CSV table of C-alpha atoms in Angstrom, one decimal:
chain,number,residue,atom,x,y,z
P,258,UNK,CA,0.2,-0.3,0.2
P,259,UNK,CA,2.6,2.5,0.7
P,260,UNK,CA,4.6,2.1,-2.3
P,261,UNK,CA,1.2,2.4,-4.2
P,262,UNK,CA,0.3,5.5,-2.5
P,263,UNK,CA,4.0,6.9,-2.9
P,264,UNK,CA,3.9,6.4,-6.9
P,265,UNK,CA,0.2,8.3,-6.8
P,266,UNK,CA,1.9,10.1,-5.5
P,267,UNK,CA,5.6,10.7,-8.4
P,268,UNK,CA,2.8,10.4,-10.1
P,269,UNK,CA,1.1,13.3,-8.8
P,270,UNK,CA,4.2,15.8,-8.8
P,271,UNK,CA,4.2,14.8,-12.6
P,272,UNK,CA,1.1,15.8,-13.3
P,273,UNK,CA,2.7,19.8,-11.6
P,274,UNK,CA,5.3,19.8,-13.1
P,275,UNK,CA,4.3,18.9,-16.7
P,276,UNK,CA,0.6,21.0,-17.2
P,277,UNK,CA,-1.0,22.5,-13.1
P,278,UNK,CA,-3.9,21.8,-15.0
P,279,UNK,CA,-3.4,18.5,-15.2
P,280,UNK,CA,-3.0,18.1,-12.1
P,281,UNK,CA,-7.7,19.6,-12.0
P,282,UNK,CA,-7.9,17.1,-14.5
P,283,UNK,CA,-7.0,14.1,-13.5
P,284,UNK,CA,-6.7,12.5,-9.7
P,285,UNK,CA,-4.8,9.6,-9.3
P,286,UNK,CA,-4.7,9.2,-5.1
P,287,UNK,CA,-8.6,9.2,-5.9
P,288,UNK,CA,-7.9,5.8,-8.3
P,289,UNK,CA,-5.1,4.8,-5.6
P,290,UNK,CA,-8.3,5.0,-2.4
P,291,UNK,CA,-10.7,3.3,-5.2
P,292,UNK,CA,-9.1,0.9,-6.7
P,293,UNK,CA,-7.6,-1.0,-2.4
P,294,UNK,CA,-11.3,-0.6,-1.9
P,295,UNK,CA,-12.6,-2.6,-4.2
P,296,UNK,CA,-10.0,-5.1,-3.6
P,297,UNK,CA,-10.3,-4.5,0.3
P,298,UNK,CA,-13.9,-3.4,1.0
P,299,UNK,CA,-14.7,-0.4,2.1
P,300,UNK,CA,-12.3,0.5,5.9
P,301,UNK,CA,-9.5,-0.3,4.0
P,302,UNK,CA,-10.8,2.1,1.4
P,303,UNK,CA,-11.8,4.4,4.4
P,304,UNK,CA,-9.0,4.4,5.6
P,305,UNK,CA,-6.5,4.7,3.1
P,306,UNK,CA,-9.1,7.5,1.7
P,307,UNK,CA,-8.2,9.3,5.1
P,308,UNK,CA,-3.7,8.5,3.8
P,309,UNK,CA,-4.1,10.2,0.9
P,310,UNK,CA,-6.6,13.1,1.4
P,311,UNK,CA,-4.7,14.3,3.9
P,312,UNK,CA,-1.4,13.7,2.1
P,313,UNK,CA,-3.2,15.5,-0.5
P,314,UNK,CA,-3.6,18.5,2.1
P,315,UNK,CA,-0.4,19.4,3.4
P,316,UNK,CA,0.9,20.2,-0.2
P,317,UNK,CA,-2.8,22.1,-0.1
P,318,UNK,CA,-3.5,26.2,1.4
P,319,UNK,CA,-6.3,25.3,2.6
P,320,UNK,CA,-7.3,23.7,5.6
P,321,UNK,CA,-6.0,20.0,6.8
P,322,UNK,CA,-8.1,17.7,6.2
P,323,UNK,CA,-11.1,18.6,4.1
P,324,UNK,CA,-9.7,16.4,0.9
P,325,UNK,CA,-9.2,14.1,3.4
P,326,UNK,CA,-13.0,13.3,4.3
P,327,UNK,CA,-13.6,13.4,0.6
P,328,UNK,CA,-11.6,10.2,0.2
P,329,UNK,CA,-12.8,8.6,3.2
P,330,UNK,CA,-16.2,8.6,2.4
P,331,UNK,CA,-15.6,7.7,-1.2
P,332,UNK,CA,-13.4,5.2,-0.2
P,333,UNK,CA,-15.1,3.6,2.2
P,334,UNK,CA,-18.3,4.0,-0.1
P,335,UNK,CA,-16.5,2.7,-3.1
P,336,UNK,CA,-16.0,-0.6,-0.7
P,337,UNK,CA,-19.2,-0.7,0.7
P,338,UNK,CA,-21.4,-0.7,-2.9
P,339,UNK,CA,-18.8,-2.8,-4.8
P,340,UNK,CA,-20.1,-5.3,-2.5
P,341,UNK,CA,-23.3,-4.9,-3.5
P,342,UNK,CA,-23.3,-5.0,-7.2
P,343,UNK,CA,-21.0,-5.9,-9.5
P,344,UNK,CA,-18.6,-3.9,-10.5
P,345,UNK,CA,-15.8,-5.9,-12.7
P,346,UNK,CA,-16.7,-5.2,-16.4
P,347,UNK,CA,-15.0,-2.0,-17.8
P,348,UNK,CA,-17.6,-0.1,-18.9
P,349,UNK,CA,-20.1,-0.8,-15.7
P,350,UNK,CA,-15.9,-0.2,-13.4
P,351,UNK,CA,-15.7,4.1,-15.7
P,352,UNK,CA,-19.2,4.3,-15.0
P,353,UNK,CA,-18.9,3.8,-11.3
P,354,UNK,CA,-15.8,5.2,-10.7
P,355,UNK,CA,-16.9,8.0,-12.1
P,356,UNK,CA,-19.6,8.6,-9.7
P,357,UNK,CA,-17.7,7.9,-6.9
P,358,UNK,CA,-15.6,11.6,-8.2
P,359,UNK,CA,-18.5,12.9,-9.1
P,360,UNK,CA,-19.7,12.5,-5.7
P,361,UNK,CA,-15.9,13.5,-3.8
P,362,UNK,CA,-15.3,17.0,-6.1
P,363,UNK,CA,-19.8,17.7,-4.9
P,364,UNK,CA,-18.0,16.4,-1.0
P,365,UNK,CA,-14.6,18.8,-1.4
P,366,UNK,CA,-16.0,21.7,-3.2
P,367,UNK,CA,-19.4,21.6,-0.4
P,368,UNK,CA,-16.5,21.5,2.7
P,369,UNK,CA,-14.2,23.8,0.7
P,370,UNK,CA,-16.6,27.3,0.4
P,371,UNK,CA,-17.7,26.7,3.2
P,372,UNK,CA,-14.2,27.1,5.6
P,373,UNK,CA,-14.0,29.8,2.8
P,374,UNK,CA,-16.2,31.4,2.2
P,375,UNK,CA,-15.6,31.8,-1.1
P,376,UNK,CA,-15.9,30.6,-4.6
P,377,UNK,CA,-14.5,27.5,-5.8
P,378,UNK,CA,-11.2,27.9,-8.2
P,379,UNK,CA,-12.3,25.9,-11.3
P,380,UNK,CA,-9.6,26.1,-13.1
P,381,UNK,CA,-11.6,28.2,-16.4
P,382,UNK,CA,-14.0,25.4,-15.8
P,383,UNK,CA,-11.8,22.2,-16.4
P,384,UNK,CA,-12.7,20.8,-12.5
P,385,UNK,CA,-15.8,19.9,-13.6
P,386,UNK,CA,-14.5,17.2,-16.3
P,387,UNK,CA,-11.6,16.2,-13.5
P,388,UNK,CA,-14.7,13.2,-12.9
P,389,UNK,CA,-14.7,11.4,-16.2
P,390,UNK,CA,-11.0,12.5,-17.5
P,391,UNK,CA,-9.7,10.4,-14.0
P,392,UNK,CA,-13.1,8.0,-14.9
P,393,UNK,CA,-11.3,7.0,-18.2
P,394,UNK,CA,-7.8,7.5,-17.2
P,395,UNK,CA,-8.8,4.4,-14.4
P,396,UNK,CA,-10.5,2.4,-16.8
P,397,UNK,CA,-7.8,2.7,-18.6
P,398,UNK,CA,-5.5,1.3,-16.4
P,399,UNK,CA,-8.3,-1.8,-15.3
P,400,UNK,CA,-8.5,-2.7,-18.7
P,401,UNK,CA,-4.6,-2.6,-18.7
P,402,UNK,CA,-4.3,-4.8,-15.1
P,403,UNK,CA,-7.0,-6.8,-17.1
P,404,UNK,CA,-5.1,-7.8,-19.8
P,405,UNK,CA,-2.3,-8.5,-18.2
P,406,UNK,CA,-3.5,-11.4,-15.3
P,407,UNK,CA,-5.2,-12.8,-18.2
P,408,UNK,CA,-1.6,-13.7,-20.1
P,409,UNK,CA,-0.5,-14.4,-16.7
P,410,UNK,CA,-2.7,-17.2,-17.1
R,174,UNK,CA,-19.7,-11.8,12.9
R,175,UNK,CA,-23.0,-11.2,11.7
R,176,UNK,CA,-23.2,-8.9,9.4
R,177,UNK,CA,-25.2,-6.6,10.7
R,178,UNK,CA,-22.0,-5.7,13.4
R,179,UNK,CA,-19.6,-6.1,10.5
R,180,UNK,CA,-22.5,-3.4,8.7
R,181,UNK,CA,-22.2,-1.1,12.5
R,182,UNK,CA,-18.5,-1.6,13.3
R,183,UNK,CA,-18.2,-0.6,9.3
R,184,UNK,CA,-20.1,3.0,9.4
R,185,UNK,CA,-18.9,3.3,13.3
R,186,UNK,CA,-15.1,3.3,11.3
R,187,UNK,CA,-15.9,5.9,9.0
R,188,UNK,CA,-17.7,7.4,11.0
R,189,UNK,CA,-14.9,8.3,13.6
R,190,UNK,CA,-12.0,9.1,10.4
R,191,UNK,CA,-14.4,12.0,10.1
R,192,UNK,CA,-15.1,12.6,13.5
R,193,UNK,CA,-10.7,12.8,13.7
R,194,UNK,CA,-11.1,14.7,10.6
R,195,UNK,CA,-13.0,17.1,11.8
R,196,UNK,CA,-11.8,17.8,14.7
R,197,UNK,CA,-8.6,18.2,13.1
R,198,UNK,CA,-10.0,21.3,11.1
R,199,UNK,CA,-11.8,22.9,13.4
R,200,UNK,CA,-7.9,23.0,16.1
R,201,UNK,CA,-6.6,25.1,12.5
R,202,UNK,CA,-9.4,27.7,12.5
R,203,UNK,CA,-8.4,29.8,15.3
R,204,UNK,CA,-4.7,29.0,14.3
R,205,UNK,CA,-5.3,30.8,10.9
R,206,UNK,CA,-2.7,30.5,7.8
R,207,UNK,CA,-1.3,28.2,10.8
R,208,UNK,CA,0.0,24.5,9.8
R,209,UNK,CA,-0.2,22.3,12.8
R,210,UNK,CA,2.4,20.1,13.9
R,211,UNK,CA,0.7,16.8,12.1
R,212,UNK,CA,0.5,19.2,9.0
R,213,UNK,CA,4.1,19.9,8.9
R,214,UNK,CA,4.9,16.2,9.8
R,215,UNK,CA,3.6,14.9,6.2
R,216,UNK,CA,4.6,17.2,4.3
R,217,UNK,CA,8.6,17.0,5.5
R,218,UNK,CA,8.4,12.8,5.0
R,219,UNK,CA,6.6,13.6,1.2
R,220,UNK,CA,7.7,16.9,0.3
R,221,UNK,CA,12.0,15.4,-0.1
R,222,UNK,CA,10.2,12.8,-3.0
R,223,UNK,CA,8.7,15.5,-4.2
R,224,UNK,CA,12.1,17.3,-5.3
R,225,UNK,CA,13.7,14.1,-5.7
R,226,UNK,CA,11.1,13.6,-9.2
R,227,UNK,CA,11.1,17.2,-10.3
R,228,UNK,CA,15.4,17.0,-10.3
R,229,UNK,CA,15.3,13.2,-11.8
R,230,UNK,CA,12.4,14.4,-14.7
R,231,UNK,CA,14.6,17.5,-14.9
R,232,UNK,CA,17.8,15.6,-15.6
R,233,UNK,CA,15.9,13.6,-17.8
R,234,UNK,CA,14.8,16.8,-20.1
R,235,UNK,CA,18.4,18.3,-19.5
R,236,UNK,CA,19.5,15.3,-21.4
R,237,UNK,CA,17.2,15.8,-23.8
R,238,UNK,CA,17.8,19.4,-24.2
R,239,UNK,CA,21.4,19.4,-24.1
R,240,UNK,CA,21.8,17.1,-26.9
R,241,UNK,CA,19.1,18.6,-29.6
R,242,UNK,CA,19.1,21.4,-28.0
R,243,UNK,CA,23.5,22.0,-29.7
R,244,UNK,CA,21.6,24.4,-33.1
R,245,UNK,CA,19.8,26.0,-30.5
R,246,UNK,CA,22.9,27.4,-28.6
R,247,UNK,CA,25.1,30.3,-31.1
R,248,UNK,CA,21.4,31.9,-31.5
R,249,UNK,CA,20.8,31.5,-28.1
R,250,UNK,CA,24.6,32.7,-27.2
R,251,UNK,CA,24.1,35.8,-29.2
R,252,UNK,CA,20.7,36.6,-27.8
R,253,UNK,CA,22.2,36.8,-24.6
R,254,UNK,CA,25.2,38.9,-25.6
R,255,UNK,CA,23.5,41.4,-26.1
R,256,UNK,CA,21.2,41.3,-23.3
R,257,UNK,CA,24.5,41.6,-21.2
R,258,UNK,CA,25.4,44.1,-23.4
R,259,UNK,CA,22.2,45.9,-22.4
R,260,UNK,CA,21.9,45.3,-18.3
R,261,UNK,CA,25.8,46.9,-18.9
R,262,UNK,CA,23.6,50.1,-19.6
R,263,UNK,CA,21.5,50.0,-17.4
R,264,UNK,CA,23.5,49.0,-14.5
R,265,UNK,CA,25.8,52.1,-15.9
R,266,UNK,CA,22.6,54.2,-15.7
R,267,UNK,CA,21.1,52.7,-11.8
R,268,UNK,CA,24.7,53.6,-11.0
R,269,UNK,CA,24.9,57.1,-12.3
R,270,UNK,CA,21.3,57.8,-11.1
R,271,UNK,CA,22.7,56.5,-7.6
R,272,UNK,CA,25.6,58.6,-7.6
R,273,UNK,CA,23.6,61.9,-8.3
R,274,UNK,CA,22.2,61.3,-4.4
R,275,UNK,CA,24.9,59.1,-3.2
R,276,UNK,CA,28.6,59.0,-2.1
R,277,UNK,CA,30.4,56.2,-4.4
R,278,UNK,CA,31.8,54.8,-0.9
R,279,UNK,CA,27.9,54.7,0.1
R,280,UNK,CA,27.1,52.9,-3.5
R,281,UNK,CA,28.8,50.4,-3.8
R,282,UNK,CA,27.9,50.0,0.2
R,283,UNK,CA,24.5,49.4,-1.0
R,284,UNK,CA,25.3,47.6,-4.1
R,285,UNK,CA,28.0,45.4,-2.5
R,286,UNK,CA,25.0,44.8,0.0
R,287,UNK,CA,22.6,43.5,-2.2
R,288,UNK,CA,25.0,40.9,-2.8
R,289,UNK,CA,24.4,37.2,-2.0
R,290,UNK,CA,21.0,38.8,-1.2
R,291,UNK,CA,18.6,36.5,-3.1
R,292,UNK,CA,18.1,32.4,-3.2
R,293,UNK,CA,17.4,31.2,-6.7
R,294,UNK,CA,15.2,28.2,-6.1
R,295,UNK,CA,13.3,25.7,-8.2
R,296,UNK,CA,9.0,25.0,-8.7
R,297,UNK,CA,8.2,21.5,-7.3
R,298,UNK,CA,4.6,21.7,-6.9
R,299,UNK,CA,1.6,23.2,-7.5
R,300,UNK,CA,-1.3,23.5,-5.1
R,301,UNK,CA,-4.2,20.9,-5.4
R,302,UNK,CA,-6.9,22.9,-4.2
R,303,UNK,CA,-6.2,26.1,-6.7
R,304,UNK,CA,-3.1,26.4,-8.4
R,305,UNK,CA,-3.6,30.4,-7.7
R,306,UNK,CA,-3.2,29.7,-3.8
R,307,UNK,CA,0.1,28.2,-3.3
R,308,UNK,CA,3.4,26.0,-4.4
R,309,UNK,CA,6.1,24.2,-3.4
R,310,UNK,CA,10.1,25.6,-3.7
R,311,UNK,CA,13.2,23.5,-3.3
R,312,UNK,CA,15.0,26.0,-0.7
R,313,UNK,CA,13.5,24.8,2.8
R,314,UNK,CA,15.4,25.6,6.0
R,315,UNK,CA,19.3,24.8,5.4
R,316,UNK,CA,19.6,27.2,2.4
R,317,UNK,CA,18.2,29.9,4.9
R,318,UNK,CA,15.6,30.1,3.8
R,319,UNK,CA,13.4,31.9,6.8
R,320,UNK,CA,9.4,32.4,7.0
R,321,UNK,CA,8.0,35.6,5.6
R,322,UNK,CA,10.6,36.2,2.8
R,323,UNK,CA,9.6,37.9,0.0
R,324,UNK,CA,9.7,35.5,-3.4
R,325,UNK,CA,9.5,37.2,-7.3
R,326,UNK,CA,9.6,35.7,-10.1
R,327,UNK,CA,12.6,35.3,-13.2
R,328,UNK,CA,11.1,39.4,-14.1
R,329,UNK,CA,11.6,40.6,-10.8
R,330,UNK,CA,7.7,40.6,-10.5
R,331,UNK,CA,5.5,39.9,-6.8
R,332,UNK,CA,5.0,36.4,-6.7
R,333,UNK,CA,4.6,36.0,-3.0
R,334,UNK,CA,5.6,34.8,0.3
R,335,UNK,CA,7.0,32.1,2.6
R,336,UNK,CA,4.8,31.0,4.7
R,337,UNK,CA,4.2,27.4,7.0
R,338,UNK,CA,5.5,24.7,6.9
R,339,UNK,CA,8.9,25.0,5.9
R,340,UNK,CA,11.2,21.9,6.5
R,341,UNK,CA,14.8,21.1,5.4
R,342,UNK,CA,15.0,21.3,1.7
R,343,UNK,CA,11.4,22.4,0.6
R,344,UNK,CA,8.7,25.4,1.6
R,345,UNK,CA,5.1,26.8,0.7
R,346,UNK,CA,4.9,29.7,-1.2
R,347,UNK,CA,1.8,31.7,-0.6
R,348,UNK,CA,0.8,33.5,-3.6
R,349,UNK,CA,-0.9,36.6,-4.0
R,350,UNK,CA,-3.4,35.8,-6.2
R,351,UNK,CA,-4.2,33.6,-2.8
R,352,UNK,CA,-7.9,35.0,-0.7
R,353,UNK,CA,-6.5,35.3,2.5
R,354,UNK,CA,-3.2,36.9,0.5
R,355,UNK,CA,-3.0,40.9,1.9
R,356,UNK,CA,0.1,43.2,0.0
R,357,UNK,CA,0.4,46.5,0.6
R,358,UNK,CA,0.6,48.5,-2.8
R,359,UNK,CA,-0.4,52.0,-4.3
R,360,UNK,CA,0.1,52.8,-8.2
R,361,UNK,CA,3.3,53.7,-9.7
R,362,UNK,CA,4.0,58.0,-9.4
R,363,UNK,CA,0.3,57.6,-7.8
R,364,UNK,CA,-0.7,58.8,-4.4
R,365,UNK,CA,-3.5,56.0,-3.7
R,366,UNK,CA,-2.7,53.4,-1.3
R,367,UNK,CA,-4.8,50.5,-1.4
R,368,UNK,CA,-4.8,46.9,0.1
R,369,UNK,CA,-4.0,43.3,-3.0
R,370,UNK,CA,-6.2,40.6,-2.4
R,371,UNK,CA,-6.0,37.8,-4.9
R,372,UNK,CA,-8.8,36.6,-5.9
R,373,UNK,CA,-8.5,33.1,-6.2
R,374,UNK,CA,-9.4,32.5,-10.1
R,375,UNK,CA,-5.5,34.2,-10.8
R,376,UNK,CA,-6.9,38.2,-10.5
R,377,UNK,CA,-7.2,40.3,-7.5
R,378,UNK,CA,-9.1,43.2,-6.4
R,379,UNK,CA,-8.3,46.1,-4.9
R,380,UNK,CA,-9.1,47.6,-2.1
R,381,UNK,CA,-9.9,50.5,0.2
R,382,UNK,CA,-9.9,53.5,-2.5
R,383,UNK,CA,-12.6,55.5,-2.1
R,384,UNK,CA,-14.9,56.3,-4.3
R,385,UNK,CA,-14.5,59.9,-4.9
R,386,UNK,CA,-10.4,59.2,-6.1
R,387,UNK,CA,-9.5,59.5,-9.5
R,388,UNK,CA,-5.8,58.8,-9.7
R,389,UNK,CA,-6.5,55.1,-10.3
R,390,UNK,CA,-7.3,54.3,-14.4
R,391,UNK,CA,-7.2,51.1,-15.7
R,392,UNK,CA,-3.8,50.6,-17.2
R,393,UNK,CA,-1.5,52.0,-14.0
R,394,UNK,CA,0.9,49.9,-12.8
R,395,UNK,CA,1.1,48.8,-9.0
R,396,UNK,CA,3.4,48.7,-6.7
R,397,UNK,CA,4.5,47.1,-2.9
R,398,UNK,CA,4.7,50.8,-0.7
R,399,UNK,CA,6.4,48.2,2.7
R,400,UNK,CA,3.9,49.3,4.1
R,401,UNK,CA,2.9,45.5,5.2
R,402,UNK,CA,6.6,45.2,7.4
R,403,UNK,CA,6.8,41.7,4.6
R,404,UNK,CA,6.8,43.4,1.2
R,405,UNK,CA,10.4,45.2,0.3
R,406,UNK,CA,8.7,48.7,-1.0
R,407,UNK,CA,8.7,49.3,-5.4
R,408,UNK,CA,8.3,45.7,-6.7
R,409,UNK,CA,6.0,45.8,-9.5
R,410,UNK,CA,2.7,43.6,-8.3
R,411,UNK,CA,0.2,43.9,-11.5
R,412,UNK,CA,-1.6,45.8,-13.1
R,413,UNK,CA,-5.2,47.5,-13.2
R,414,UNK,CA,-7.3,45.9,-15.5
R,415,UNK,CA,-11.0,47.6,-14.2
R,416,UNK,CA,-11.9,50.3,-12.4
R,417,UNK,CA,-15.9,49.9,-11.7
R,418,UNK,CA,-17.9,52.4,-8.3
R,419,UNK,CA,-21.1,50.6,-7.2
R,420,UNK,CA,-23.1,52.0,-4.1
R,421,UNK,CA,-20.6,51.1,-1.8
R,422,UNK,CA,-18.2,53.4,0.1
R,423,UNK,CA,-15.0,51.9,-2.2
R,424,UNK,CA,-14.3,51.3,-5.2
R,425,UNK,CA,-14.7,47.7,-7.3
R,426,UNK,CA,-11.1,46.9,-9.1
R,427,UNK,CA,-9.6,44.4,-10.8
R,428,UNK,CA,-6.4,44.2,-10.8
R,429,UNK,CA,-4.3,41.8,-13.2
R,430,UNK,CA,-0.8,40.2,-11.7
R,431,UNK,CA,2.6,40.5,-13.0
R,432,UNK,CA,4.1,37.4,-13.3
R,433,UNK,CA,2.9,34.6,-15.4
R,434,UNK,CA,1.8,31.5,-13.9
R,435,UNK,CA,3.6,29.3,-16.8
R,436,UNK,CA,6.9,31.5,-15.9
R,437,UNK,CA,6.8,30.2,-11.9
R,438,UNK,CA,10.1,27.6,-13.1
R,439,UNK,CA,12.8,29.8,-11.7
R,440,UNK,CA,11.6,32.3,-8.9
R,441,UNK,CA,14.1,34.1,-6.1
R,442,UNK,CA,13.4,34.7,-2.8
R,443,UNK,CA,14.3,38.1,-0.7
R,444,UNK,CA,16.8,37.4,2.3
R,445,UNK,CA,15.7,39.2,5.3
R,446,UNK,CA,18.7,41.0,5.6
R,447,UNK,CA,18.1,43.3,2.0
R,448,UNK,CA,14.9,44.7,4.4
R,449,UNK,CA,17.1,47.0,6.0
R,450,UNK,CA,18.6,48.3,2.8
R,451,UNK,CA,14.9,50.5,2.7
């Protein structure tokens, strides 16, 4: 898990280095949280969500804990809902991740505007594409992982 | 364990995690911009990774550039020679202006005090919550970086100031475009001081300019006054892009910062001791 957090952190740093706009479009921490929540369940997802969220918060000037709460909730629900419905197909996983990321964005935006009493910077509307782009990246990665597993078998 | 008990346990853990983070948030409210110890620890542990990744990335980029960019060297050399010439001219002009105010010894003393007063730094990360709030740089307490040191871009325009947390080799810069930031400014060659606050969207607003004031117009350049005790006087902050009057006592003035977000690769941190010169 620690290695995965490190990889997500490295990817986050690289994205920021390539273009600051990419930071608004793809959220590797959320993908990591959802992936492990699907594999290991809701408690693991919630705990990893807390770690990744607080890590993201520590590299931001916003209040420490805002992204933490948002990621804890999606980590929990990713594990909880995946136990009830089957989300293993690529198409379903895309929709599932997309819905969770929309939920995360809403929680984060609500907490942010509530604490700071200011409007969230949407980066010219780019942030609204974050769930879509991140879900697309996630499902592509998931497809790749599935292919890898099949070729091993 | 029965399913309902297991479910209840999961929800209790979720609620506990959320509760702990809410406590963490509520602790920070009276602390303002100060970061708590937990945040400092997380920042200190992970910031070297941030810096390392950027260095590796930069190294690969440099190899690429040095191999494929050789043909550009001659062109750049010529351009740089012209720039050095221009800067020399500018330097001598400034020296001649200074001479009218001070004796040569005093002037040389003043210029020598500037040497080593700047710490060059590189941006290693942007704020994920809002890119106009803060950025991370690869210089920290070991390089002499301290809280409230002024940060400029490569053209000498104001970017912001150093804020907590500062680790050994990394620190955070609050940008002037952050809504929590405030800089005391004045239009160049005019006497109408006001305070610039960020809007969080890449622009700023100039506050406390009364509605009857006619001095400030669109296109005015704003420079720091130094009255806030943090920023040195005379640094270019931005340009007025719109001046509106409304029913309130003060004018609604929008300001475009002078720095460009895509040009924040290299930064200059002004050491504290330079404040003594002004």
